[in-house]
PDB file of N, CA and C in Angstrom:
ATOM      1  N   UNK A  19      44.660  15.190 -33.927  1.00 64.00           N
ATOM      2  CA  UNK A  19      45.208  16.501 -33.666  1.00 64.00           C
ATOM      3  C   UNK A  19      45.098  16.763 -32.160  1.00 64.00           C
ATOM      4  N   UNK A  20      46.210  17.352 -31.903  1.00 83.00           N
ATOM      5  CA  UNK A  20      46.214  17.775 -30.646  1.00 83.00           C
ATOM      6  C   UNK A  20      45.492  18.868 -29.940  1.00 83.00           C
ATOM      7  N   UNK A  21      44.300  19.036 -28.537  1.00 92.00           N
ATOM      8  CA  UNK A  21      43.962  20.383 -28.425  1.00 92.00           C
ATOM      9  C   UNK A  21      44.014  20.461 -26.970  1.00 92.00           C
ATOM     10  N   UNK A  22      44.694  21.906 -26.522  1.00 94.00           N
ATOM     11  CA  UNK A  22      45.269  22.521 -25.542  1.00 94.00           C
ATOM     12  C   UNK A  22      44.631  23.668 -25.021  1.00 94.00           C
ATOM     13  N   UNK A  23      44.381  23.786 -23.573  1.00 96.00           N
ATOM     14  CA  UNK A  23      43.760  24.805 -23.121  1.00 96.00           C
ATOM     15  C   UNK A  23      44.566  25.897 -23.440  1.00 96.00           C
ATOM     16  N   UNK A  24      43.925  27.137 -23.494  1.00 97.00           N
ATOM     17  CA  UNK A  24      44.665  28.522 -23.432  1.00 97.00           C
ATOM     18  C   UNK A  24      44.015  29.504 -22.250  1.00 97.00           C
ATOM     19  N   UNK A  25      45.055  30.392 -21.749  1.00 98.00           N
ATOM     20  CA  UNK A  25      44.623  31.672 -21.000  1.00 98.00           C
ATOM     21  C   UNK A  25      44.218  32.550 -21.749  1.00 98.00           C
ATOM     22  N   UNK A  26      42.875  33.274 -20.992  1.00 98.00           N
ATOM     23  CA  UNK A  26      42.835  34.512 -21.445  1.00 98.00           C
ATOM     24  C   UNK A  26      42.203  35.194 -20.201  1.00 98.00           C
ATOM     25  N   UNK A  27      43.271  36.195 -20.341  1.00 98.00           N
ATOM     26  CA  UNK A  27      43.516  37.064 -18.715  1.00 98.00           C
ATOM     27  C   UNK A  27      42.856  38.488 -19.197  1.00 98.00           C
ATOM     28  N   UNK A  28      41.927  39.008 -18.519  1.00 98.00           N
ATOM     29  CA  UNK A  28      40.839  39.907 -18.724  1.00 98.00           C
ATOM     30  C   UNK A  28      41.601  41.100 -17.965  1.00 98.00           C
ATOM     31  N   UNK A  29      41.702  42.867 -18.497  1.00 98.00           N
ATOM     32  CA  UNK A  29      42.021  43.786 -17.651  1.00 98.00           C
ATOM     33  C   UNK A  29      41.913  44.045 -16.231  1.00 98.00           C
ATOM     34  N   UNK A  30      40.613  42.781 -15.428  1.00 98.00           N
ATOM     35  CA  UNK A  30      40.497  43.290 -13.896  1.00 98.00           C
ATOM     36  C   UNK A  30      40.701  42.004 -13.536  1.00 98.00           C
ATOM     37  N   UNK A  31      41.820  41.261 -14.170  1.00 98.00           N
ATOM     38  CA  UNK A  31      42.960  39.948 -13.570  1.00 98.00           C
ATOM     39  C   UNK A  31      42.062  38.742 -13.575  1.00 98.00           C
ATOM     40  N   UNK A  32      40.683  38.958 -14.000  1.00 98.00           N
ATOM     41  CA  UNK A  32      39.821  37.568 -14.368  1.00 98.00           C
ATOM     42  C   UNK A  32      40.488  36.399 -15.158  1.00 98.00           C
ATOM     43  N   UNK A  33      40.141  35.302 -15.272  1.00 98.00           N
ATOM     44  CA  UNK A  33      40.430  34.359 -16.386  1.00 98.00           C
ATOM     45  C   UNK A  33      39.380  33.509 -16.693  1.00 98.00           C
ATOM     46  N   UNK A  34      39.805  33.016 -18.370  1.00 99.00           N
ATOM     47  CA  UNK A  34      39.206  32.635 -18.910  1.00 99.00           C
ATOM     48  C   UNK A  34      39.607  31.414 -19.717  1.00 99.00           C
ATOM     49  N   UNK A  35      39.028  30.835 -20.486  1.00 98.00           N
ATOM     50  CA  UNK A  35      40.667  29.497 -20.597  1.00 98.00           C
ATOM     51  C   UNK A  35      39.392  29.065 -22.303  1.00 98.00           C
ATOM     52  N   UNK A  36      40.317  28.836 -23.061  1.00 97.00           N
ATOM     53  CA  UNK A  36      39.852  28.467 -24.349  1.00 97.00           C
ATOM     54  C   UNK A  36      40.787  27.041 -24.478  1.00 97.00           C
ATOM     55  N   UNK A  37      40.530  26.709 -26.190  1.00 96.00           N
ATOM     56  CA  UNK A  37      40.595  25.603 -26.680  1.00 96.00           C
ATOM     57  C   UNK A  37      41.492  25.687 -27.612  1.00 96.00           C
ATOM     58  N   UNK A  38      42.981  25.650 -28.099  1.00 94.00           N
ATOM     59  CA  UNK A  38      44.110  25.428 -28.833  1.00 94.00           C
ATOM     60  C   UNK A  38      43.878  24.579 -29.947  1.00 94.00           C
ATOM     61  N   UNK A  39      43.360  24.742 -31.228  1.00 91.00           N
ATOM     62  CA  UNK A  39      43.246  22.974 -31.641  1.00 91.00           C
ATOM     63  C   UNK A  39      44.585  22.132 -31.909  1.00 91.00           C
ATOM     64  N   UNK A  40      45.698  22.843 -31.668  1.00 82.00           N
ATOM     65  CA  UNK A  40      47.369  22.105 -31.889  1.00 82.00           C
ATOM     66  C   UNK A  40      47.686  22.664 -33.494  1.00 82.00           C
ATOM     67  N   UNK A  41      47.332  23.310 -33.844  1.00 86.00           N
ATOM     68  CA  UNK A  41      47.466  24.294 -35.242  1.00 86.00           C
ATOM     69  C   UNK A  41      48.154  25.542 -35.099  1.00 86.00           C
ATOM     70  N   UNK A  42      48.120  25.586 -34.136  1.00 85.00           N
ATOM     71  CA  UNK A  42      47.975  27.545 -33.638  1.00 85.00           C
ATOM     72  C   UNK A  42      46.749  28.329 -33.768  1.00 85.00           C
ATOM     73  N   UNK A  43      45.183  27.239 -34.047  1.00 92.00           N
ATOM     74  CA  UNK A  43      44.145  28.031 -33.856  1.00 92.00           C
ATOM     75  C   UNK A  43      43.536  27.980 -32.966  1.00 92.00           C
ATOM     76  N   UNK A  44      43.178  29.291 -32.219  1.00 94.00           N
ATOM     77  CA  UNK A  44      42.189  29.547 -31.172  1.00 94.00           C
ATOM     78  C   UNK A  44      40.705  29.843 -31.085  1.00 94.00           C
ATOM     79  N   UNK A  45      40.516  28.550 -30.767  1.00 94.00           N
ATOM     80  CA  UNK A  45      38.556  28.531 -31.192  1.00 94.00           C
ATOM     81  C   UNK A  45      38.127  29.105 -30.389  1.00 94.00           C
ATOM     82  N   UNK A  46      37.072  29.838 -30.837  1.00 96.00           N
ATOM     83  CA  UNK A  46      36.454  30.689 -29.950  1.00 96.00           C
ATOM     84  C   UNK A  46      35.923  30.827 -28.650  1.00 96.00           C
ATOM     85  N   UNK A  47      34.780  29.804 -28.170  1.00 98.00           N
ATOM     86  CA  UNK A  47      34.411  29.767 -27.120  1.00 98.00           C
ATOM     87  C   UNK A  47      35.139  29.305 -25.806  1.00 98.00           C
ATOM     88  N   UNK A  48      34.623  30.214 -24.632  1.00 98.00           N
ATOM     89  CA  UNK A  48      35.589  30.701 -23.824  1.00 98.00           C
ATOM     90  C   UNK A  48      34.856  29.403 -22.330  1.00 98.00           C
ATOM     91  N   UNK A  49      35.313  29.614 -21.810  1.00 98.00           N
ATOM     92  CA  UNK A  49      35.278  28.535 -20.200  1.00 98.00           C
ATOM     93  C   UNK A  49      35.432  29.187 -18.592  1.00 98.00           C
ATOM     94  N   UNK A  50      34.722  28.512 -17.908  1.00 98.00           N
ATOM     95  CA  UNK A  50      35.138  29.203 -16.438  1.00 98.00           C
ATOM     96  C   UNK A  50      36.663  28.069 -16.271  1.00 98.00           C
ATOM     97  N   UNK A  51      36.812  27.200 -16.601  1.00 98.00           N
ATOM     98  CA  UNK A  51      38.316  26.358 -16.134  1.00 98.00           C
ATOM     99  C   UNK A  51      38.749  25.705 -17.267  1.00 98.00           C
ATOM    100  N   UNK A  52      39.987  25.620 -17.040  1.00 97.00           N
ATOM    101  CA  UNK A  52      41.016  24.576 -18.673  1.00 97.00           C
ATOM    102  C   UNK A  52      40.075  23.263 -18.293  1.00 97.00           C
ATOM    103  N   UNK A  53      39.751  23.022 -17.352  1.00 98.00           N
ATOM    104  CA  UNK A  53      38.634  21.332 -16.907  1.00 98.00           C
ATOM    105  C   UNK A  53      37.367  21.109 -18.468  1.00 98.00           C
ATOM    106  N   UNK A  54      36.778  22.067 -17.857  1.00 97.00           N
ATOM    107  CA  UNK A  54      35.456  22.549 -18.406  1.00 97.00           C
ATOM    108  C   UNK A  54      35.983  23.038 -20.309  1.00 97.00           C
ATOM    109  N   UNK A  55      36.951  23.468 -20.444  1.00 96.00           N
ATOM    110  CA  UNK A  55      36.917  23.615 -21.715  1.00 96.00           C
ATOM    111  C   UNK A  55      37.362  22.264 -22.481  1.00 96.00           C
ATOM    112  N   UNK A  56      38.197  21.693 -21.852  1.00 96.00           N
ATOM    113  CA  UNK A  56      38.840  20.667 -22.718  1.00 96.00           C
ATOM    114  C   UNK A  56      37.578  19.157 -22.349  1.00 96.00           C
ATOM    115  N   UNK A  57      36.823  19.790 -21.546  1.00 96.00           N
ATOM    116  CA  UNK A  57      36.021  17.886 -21.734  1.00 96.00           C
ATOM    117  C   UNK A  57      34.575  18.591 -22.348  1.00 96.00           C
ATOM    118  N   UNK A  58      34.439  20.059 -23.515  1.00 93.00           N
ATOM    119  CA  UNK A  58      33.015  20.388 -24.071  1.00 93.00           C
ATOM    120  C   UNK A  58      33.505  19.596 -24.997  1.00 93.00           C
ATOM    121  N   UNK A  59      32.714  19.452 -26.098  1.00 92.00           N
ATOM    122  CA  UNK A  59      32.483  18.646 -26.750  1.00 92.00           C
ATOM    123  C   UNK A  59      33.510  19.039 -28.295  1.00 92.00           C
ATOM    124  N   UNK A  60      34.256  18.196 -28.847  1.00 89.00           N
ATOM    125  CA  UNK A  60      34.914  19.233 -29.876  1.00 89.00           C
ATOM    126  C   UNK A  60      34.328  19.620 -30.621  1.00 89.00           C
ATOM    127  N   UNK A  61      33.600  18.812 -31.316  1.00 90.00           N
ATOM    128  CA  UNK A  61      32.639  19.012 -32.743  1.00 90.00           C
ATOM    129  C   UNK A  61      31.918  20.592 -32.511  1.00 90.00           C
ATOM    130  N   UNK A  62      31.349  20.408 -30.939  1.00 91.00           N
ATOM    131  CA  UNK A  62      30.386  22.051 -30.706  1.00 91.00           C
ATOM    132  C   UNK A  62      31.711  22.679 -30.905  1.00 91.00           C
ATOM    133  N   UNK A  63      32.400  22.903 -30.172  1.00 88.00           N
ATOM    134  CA  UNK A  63      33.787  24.229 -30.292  1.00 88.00           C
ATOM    135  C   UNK A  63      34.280  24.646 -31.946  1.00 88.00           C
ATOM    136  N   UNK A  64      33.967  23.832 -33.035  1.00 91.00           N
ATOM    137  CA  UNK A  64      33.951  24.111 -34.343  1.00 91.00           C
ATOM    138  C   UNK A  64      32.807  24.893 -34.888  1.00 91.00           C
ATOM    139  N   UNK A  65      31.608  24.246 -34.034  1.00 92.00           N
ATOM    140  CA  UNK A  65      30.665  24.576 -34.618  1.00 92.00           C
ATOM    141  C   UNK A  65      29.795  25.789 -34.081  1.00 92.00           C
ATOM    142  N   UNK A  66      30.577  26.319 -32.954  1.00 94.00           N
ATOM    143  CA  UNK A  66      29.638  27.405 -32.177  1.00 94.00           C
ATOM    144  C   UNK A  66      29.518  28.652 -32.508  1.00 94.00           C
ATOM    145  N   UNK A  67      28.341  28.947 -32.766  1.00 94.00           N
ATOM    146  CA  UNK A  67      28.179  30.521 -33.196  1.00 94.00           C
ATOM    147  C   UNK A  67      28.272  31.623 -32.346  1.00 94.00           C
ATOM    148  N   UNK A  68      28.973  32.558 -33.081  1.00 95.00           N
ATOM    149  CA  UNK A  68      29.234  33.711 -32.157  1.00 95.00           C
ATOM    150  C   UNK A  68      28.179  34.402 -31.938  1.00 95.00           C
ATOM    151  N   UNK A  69      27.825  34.329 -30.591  1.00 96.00           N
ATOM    152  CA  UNK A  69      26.807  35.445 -29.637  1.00 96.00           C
ATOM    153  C   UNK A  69      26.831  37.132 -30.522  1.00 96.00           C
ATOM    154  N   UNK A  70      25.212  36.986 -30.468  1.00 94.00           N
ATOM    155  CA  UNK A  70      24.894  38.347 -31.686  1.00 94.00           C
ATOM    156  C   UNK A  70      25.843  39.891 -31.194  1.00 94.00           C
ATOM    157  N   UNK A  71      25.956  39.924 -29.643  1.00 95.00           N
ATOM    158  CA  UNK A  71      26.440  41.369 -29.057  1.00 95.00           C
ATOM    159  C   UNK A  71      27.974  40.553 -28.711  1.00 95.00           C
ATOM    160  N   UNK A  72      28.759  39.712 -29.065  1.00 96.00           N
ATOM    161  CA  UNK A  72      30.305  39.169 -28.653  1.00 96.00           C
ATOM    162  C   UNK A  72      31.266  40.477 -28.388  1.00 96.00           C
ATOM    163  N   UNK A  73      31.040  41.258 -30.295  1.00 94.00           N
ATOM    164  CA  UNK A  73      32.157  42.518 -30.397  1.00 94.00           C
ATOM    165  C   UNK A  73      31.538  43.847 -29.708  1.00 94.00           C
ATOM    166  N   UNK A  74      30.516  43.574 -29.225  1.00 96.00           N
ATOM    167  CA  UNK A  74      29.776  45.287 -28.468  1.00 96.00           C
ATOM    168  C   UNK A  74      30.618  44.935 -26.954  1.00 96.00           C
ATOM    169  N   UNK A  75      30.814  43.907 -27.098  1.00 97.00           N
ATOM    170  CA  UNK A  75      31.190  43.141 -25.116  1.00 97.00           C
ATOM    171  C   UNK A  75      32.692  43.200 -24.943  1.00 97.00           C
ATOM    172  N   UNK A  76      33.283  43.375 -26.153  1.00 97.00           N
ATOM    173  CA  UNK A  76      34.802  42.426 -26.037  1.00 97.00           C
ATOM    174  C   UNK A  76      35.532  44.000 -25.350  1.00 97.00           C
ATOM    175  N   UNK A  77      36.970  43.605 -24.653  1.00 98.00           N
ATOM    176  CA  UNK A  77      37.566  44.507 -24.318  1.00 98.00           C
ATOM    177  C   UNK A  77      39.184  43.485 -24.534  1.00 98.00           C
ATOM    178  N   UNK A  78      40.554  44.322 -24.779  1.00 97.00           N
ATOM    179  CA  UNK A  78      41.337  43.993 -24.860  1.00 97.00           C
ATOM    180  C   UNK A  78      42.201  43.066 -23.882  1.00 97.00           C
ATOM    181  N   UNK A  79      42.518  41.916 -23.832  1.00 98.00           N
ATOM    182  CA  UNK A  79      43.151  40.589 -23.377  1.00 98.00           C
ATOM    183  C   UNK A  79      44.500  40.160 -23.414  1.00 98.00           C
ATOM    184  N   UNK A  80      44.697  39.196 -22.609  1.00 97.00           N
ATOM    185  CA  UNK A  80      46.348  38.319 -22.723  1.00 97.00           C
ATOM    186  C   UNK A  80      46.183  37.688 -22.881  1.00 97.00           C
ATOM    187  N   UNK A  81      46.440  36.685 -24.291  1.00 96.00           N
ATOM    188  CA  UNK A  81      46.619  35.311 -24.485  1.00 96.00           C
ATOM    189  C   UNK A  81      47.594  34.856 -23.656  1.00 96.00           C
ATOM    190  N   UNK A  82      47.452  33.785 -22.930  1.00 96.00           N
ATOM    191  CA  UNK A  82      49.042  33.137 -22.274  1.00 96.00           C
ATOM    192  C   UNK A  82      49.775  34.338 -21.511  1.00 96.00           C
ATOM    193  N   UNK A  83      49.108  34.846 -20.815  1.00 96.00           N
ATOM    194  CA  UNK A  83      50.015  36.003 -19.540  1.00 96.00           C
ATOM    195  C   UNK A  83      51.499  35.405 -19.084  1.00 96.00           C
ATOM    196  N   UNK A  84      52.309  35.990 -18.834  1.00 94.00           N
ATOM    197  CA  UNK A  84      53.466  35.231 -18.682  1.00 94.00           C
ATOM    198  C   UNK A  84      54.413  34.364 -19.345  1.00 94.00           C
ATOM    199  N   UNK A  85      53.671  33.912 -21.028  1.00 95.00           N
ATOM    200  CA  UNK A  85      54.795  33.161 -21.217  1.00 95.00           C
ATOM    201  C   UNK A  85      55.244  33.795 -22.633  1.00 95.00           C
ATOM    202  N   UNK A  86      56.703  33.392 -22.876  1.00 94.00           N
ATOM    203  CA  UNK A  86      57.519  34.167 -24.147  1.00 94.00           C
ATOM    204  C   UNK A  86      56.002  34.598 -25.185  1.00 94.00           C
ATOM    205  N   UNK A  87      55.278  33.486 -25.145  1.00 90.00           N
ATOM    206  CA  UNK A  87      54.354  33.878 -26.567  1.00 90.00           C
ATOM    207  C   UNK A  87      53.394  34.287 -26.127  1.00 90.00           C
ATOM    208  N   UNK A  88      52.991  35.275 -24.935  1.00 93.00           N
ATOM    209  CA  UNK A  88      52.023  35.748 -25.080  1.00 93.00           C
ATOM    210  C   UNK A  88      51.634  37.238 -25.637  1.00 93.00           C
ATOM    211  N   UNK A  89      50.542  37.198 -26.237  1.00 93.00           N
ATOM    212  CA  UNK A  89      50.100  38.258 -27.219  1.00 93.00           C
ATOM    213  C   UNK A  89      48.631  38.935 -26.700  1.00 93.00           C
ATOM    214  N   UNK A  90      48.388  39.554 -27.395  1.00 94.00           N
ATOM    215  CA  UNK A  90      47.326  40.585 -27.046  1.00 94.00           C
ATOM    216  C   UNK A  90      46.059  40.341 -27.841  1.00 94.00           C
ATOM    217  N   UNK A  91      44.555  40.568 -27.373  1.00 96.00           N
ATOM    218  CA  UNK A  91      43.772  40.277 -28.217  1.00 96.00           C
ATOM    219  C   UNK A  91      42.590  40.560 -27.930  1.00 96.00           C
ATOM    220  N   UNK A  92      41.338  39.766 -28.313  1.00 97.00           N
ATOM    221  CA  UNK A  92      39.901  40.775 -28.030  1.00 97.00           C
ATOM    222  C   UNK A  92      39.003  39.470 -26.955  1.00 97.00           C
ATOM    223  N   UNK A  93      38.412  39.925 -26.201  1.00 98.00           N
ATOM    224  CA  UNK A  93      37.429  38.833 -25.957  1.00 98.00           C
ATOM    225  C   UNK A  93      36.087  39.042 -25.052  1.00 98.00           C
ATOM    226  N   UNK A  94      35.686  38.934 -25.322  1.00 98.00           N
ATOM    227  CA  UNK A  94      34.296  39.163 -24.554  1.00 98.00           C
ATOM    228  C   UNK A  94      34.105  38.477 -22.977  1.00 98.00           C
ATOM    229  N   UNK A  95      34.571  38.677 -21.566  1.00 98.00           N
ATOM    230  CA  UNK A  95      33.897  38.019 -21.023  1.00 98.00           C
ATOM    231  C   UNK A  95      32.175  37.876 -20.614  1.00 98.00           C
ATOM    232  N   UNK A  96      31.726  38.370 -20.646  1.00 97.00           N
ATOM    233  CA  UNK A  96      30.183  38.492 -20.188  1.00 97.00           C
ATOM    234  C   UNK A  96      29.247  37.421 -20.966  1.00 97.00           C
ATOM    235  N   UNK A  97      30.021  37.341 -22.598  1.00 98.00           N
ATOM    236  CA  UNK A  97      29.348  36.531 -23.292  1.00 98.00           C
ATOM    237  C   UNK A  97      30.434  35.170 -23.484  1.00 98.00           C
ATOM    238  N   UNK A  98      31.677  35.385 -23.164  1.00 98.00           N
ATOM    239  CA  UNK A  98      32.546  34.103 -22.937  1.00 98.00           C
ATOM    240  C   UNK A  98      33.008  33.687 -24.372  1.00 98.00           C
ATOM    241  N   UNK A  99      33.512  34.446 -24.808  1.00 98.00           N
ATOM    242  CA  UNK A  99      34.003  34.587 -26.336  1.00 98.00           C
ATOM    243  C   UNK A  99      35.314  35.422 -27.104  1.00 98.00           C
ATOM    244  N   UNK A 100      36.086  34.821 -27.677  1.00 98.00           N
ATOM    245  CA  UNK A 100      37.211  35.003 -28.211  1.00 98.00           C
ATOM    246  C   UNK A 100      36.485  35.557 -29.115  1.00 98.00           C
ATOM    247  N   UNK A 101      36.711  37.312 -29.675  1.00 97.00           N
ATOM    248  CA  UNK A 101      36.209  38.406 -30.719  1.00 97.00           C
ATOM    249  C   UNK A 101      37.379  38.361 -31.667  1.00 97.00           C
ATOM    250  N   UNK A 102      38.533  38.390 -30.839  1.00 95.00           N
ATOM    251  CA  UNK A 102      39.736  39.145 -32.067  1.00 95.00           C
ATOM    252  C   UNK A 102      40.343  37.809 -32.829  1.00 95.00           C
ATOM    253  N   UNK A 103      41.329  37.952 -33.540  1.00 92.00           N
ATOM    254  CA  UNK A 103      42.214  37.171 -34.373  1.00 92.00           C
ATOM    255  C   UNK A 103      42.115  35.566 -33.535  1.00 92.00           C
ATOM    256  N   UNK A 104      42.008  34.596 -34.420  1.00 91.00           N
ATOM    257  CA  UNK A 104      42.461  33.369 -34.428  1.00 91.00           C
ATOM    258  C   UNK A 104      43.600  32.830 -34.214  1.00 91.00           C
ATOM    259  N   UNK A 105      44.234  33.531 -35.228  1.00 88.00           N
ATOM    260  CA  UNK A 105      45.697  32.591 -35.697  1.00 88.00           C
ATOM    261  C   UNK A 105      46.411  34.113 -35.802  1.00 88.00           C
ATOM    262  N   UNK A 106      48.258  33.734 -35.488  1.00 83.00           N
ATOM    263  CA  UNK A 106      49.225  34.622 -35.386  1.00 83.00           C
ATOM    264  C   UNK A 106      48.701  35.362 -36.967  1.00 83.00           C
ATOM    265  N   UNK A 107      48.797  34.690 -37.864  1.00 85.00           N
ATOM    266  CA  UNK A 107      48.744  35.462 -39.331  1.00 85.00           C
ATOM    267  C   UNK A 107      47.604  36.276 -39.520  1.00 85.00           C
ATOM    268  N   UNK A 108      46.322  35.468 -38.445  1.00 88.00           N
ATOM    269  CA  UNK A 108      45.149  36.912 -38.862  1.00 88.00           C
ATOM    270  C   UNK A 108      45.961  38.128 -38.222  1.00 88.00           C
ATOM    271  N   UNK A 109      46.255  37.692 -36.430  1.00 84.00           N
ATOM    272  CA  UNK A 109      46.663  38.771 -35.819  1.00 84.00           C
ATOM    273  C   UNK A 109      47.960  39.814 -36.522  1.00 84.00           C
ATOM    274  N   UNK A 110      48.643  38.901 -37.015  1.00 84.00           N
ATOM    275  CA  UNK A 110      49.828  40.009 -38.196  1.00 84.00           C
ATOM    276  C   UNK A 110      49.197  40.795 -39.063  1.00 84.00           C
ATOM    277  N   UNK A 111      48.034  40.307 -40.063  1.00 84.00           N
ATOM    278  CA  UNK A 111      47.239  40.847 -40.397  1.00 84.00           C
ATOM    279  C   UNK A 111      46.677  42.368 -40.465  1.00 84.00           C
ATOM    280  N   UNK A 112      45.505  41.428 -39.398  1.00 82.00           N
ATOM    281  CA  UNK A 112      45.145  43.037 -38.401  1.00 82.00           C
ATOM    282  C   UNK A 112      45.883  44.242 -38.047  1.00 82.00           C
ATOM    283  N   UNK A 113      46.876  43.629 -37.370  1.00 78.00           N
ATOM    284  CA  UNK A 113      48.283  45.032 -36.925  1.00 78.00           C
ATOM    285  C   UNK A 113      48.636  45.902 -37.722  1.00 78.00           C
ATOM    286  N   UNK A 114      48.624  45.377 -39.425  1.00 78.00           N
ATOM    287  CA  UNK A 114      49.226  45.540 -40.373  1.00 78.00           C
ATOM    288  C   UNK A 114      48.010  46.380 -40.955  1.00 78.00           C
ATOM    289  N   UNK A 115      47.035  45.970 -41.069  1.00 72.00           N
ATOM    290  CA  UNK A 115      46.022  46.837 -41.649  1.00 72.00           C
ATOM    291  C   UNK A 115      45.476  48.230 -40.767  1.00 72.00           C
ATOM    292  N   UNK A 116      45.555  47.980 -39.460  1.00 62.00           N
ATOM    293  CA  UNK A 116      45.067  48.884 -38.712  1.00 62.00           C
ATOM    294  C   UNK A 116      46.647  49.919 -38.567  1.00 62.00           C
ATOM    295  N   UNK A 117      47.538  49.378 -38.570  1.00 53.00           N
ATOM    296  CA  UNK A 117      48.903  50.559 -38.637  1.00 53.00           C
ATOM    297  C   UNK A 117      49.627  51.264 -39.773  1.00 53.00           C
ATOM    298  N   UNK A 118      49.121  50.081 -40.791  1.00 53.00           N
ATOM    299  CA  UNK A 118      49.860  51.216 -41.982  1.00 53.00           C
ATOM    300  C   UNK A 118      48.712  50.853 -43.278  1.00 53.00           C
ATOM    301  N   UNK A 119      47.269  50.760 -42.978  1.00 52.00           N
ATOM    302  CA  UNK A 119      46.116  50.788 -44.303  1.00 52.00           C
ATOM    303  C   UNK A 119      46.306  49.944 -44.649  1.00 52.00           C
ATOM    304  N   UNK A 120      45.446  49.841 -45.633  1.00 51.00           N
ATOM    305  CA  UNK A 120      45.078  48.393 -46.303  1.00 51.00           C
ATOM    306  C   UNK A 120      45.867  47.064 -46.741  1.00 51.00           C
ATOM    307  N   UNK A 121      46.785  48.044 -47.429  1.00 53.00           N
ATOM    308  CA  UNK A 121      48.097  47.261 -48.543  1.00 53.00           C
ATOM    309  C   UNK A 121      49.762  47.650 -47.467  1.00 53.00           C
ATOM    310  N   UNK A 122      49.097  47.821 -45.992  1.00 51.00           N
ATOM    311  CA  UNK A 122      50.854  47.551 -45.360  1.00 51.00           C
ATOM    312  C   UNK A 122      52.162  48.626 -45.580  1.00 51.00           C
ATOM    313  N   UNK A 123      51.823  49.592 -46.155  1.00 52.00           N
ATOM    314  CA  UNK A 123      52.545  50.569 -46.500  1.00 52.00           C
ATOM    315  C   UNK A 123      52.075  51.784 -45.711  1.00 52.00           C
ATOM    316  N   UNK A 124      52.698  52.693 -45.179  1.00 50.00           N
ATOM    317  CA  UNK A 124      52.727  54.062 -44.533  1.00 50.00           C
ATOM    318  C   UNK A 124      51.831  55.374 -45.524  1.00 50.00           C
ATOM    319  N   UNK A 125      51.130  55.253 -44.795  1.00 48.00           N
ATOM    320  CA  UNK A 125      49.747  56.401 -45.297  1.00 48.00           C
ATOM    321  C   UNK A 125      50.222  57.851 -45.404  1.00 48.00           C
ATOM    322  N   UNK A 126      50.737  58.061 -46.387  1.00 49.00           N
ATOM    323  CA  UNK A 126      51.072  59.939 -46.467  1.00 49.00           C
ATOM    324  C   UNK A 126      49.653  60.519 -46.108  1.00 49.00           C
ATOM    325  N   UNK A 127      49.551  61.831 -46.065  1.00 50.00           N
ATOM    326  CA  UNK A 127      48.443  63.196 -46.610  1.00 50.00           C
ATOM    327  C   UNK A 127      48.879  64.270 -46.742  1.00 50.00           C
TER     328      UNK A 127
END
């Protein structure tokens, strides 16, 4: 399988660069350079546990700044960690639950 660095561009123009596994999933742990992420070790990048304070840290992100597919998402720099969605379908998901409740449909009251 193929695995590909990714951007992740922080609100005060920082970057951060993760690990693609060629699926469309984005493993979590984050890198100071695409260098440094793609020669850690793969087996750890499966296996790394998320830092106890990741979601107290995370603030909203650009996957891939600049290109057709880039999307929006969560990540922690301080602790160097991808918080939000994995894969496009969690992130559809999420959107979907947080905009129209549980079951995707428009919330009367």
């Amino acid at each position: 399988m193929s695995h590909n660095p990714y951007i992740v561009q922080f609100p005060d123009g920082s970057r951060l660069y993760g690990v693609s596994n060629g699926s469309g999933v984005l493993l979590r742990p984050l890198f100071r350079s695409p260098e440094e992420a793609m020669s850690f070790p793969r087996e750890a990048l499966y296996n790394a546990t998320e830092p106890s304070e990741a979601s107290q840290t995370d603030v909203k992100v650009i996957i891939e700044p600049g290109e057709a597919w880039e999307s929006e998402n969560r990540a922690s720099l301080k602790l160097m960690w991808l918080t939000g969605p994995q894969t496009s379908n969690e992130r559809l998901a999420e959107e979907s639950n947080s905009d129209h409740g549980l079951y995707g449909g428009i919330q009367w009251e």
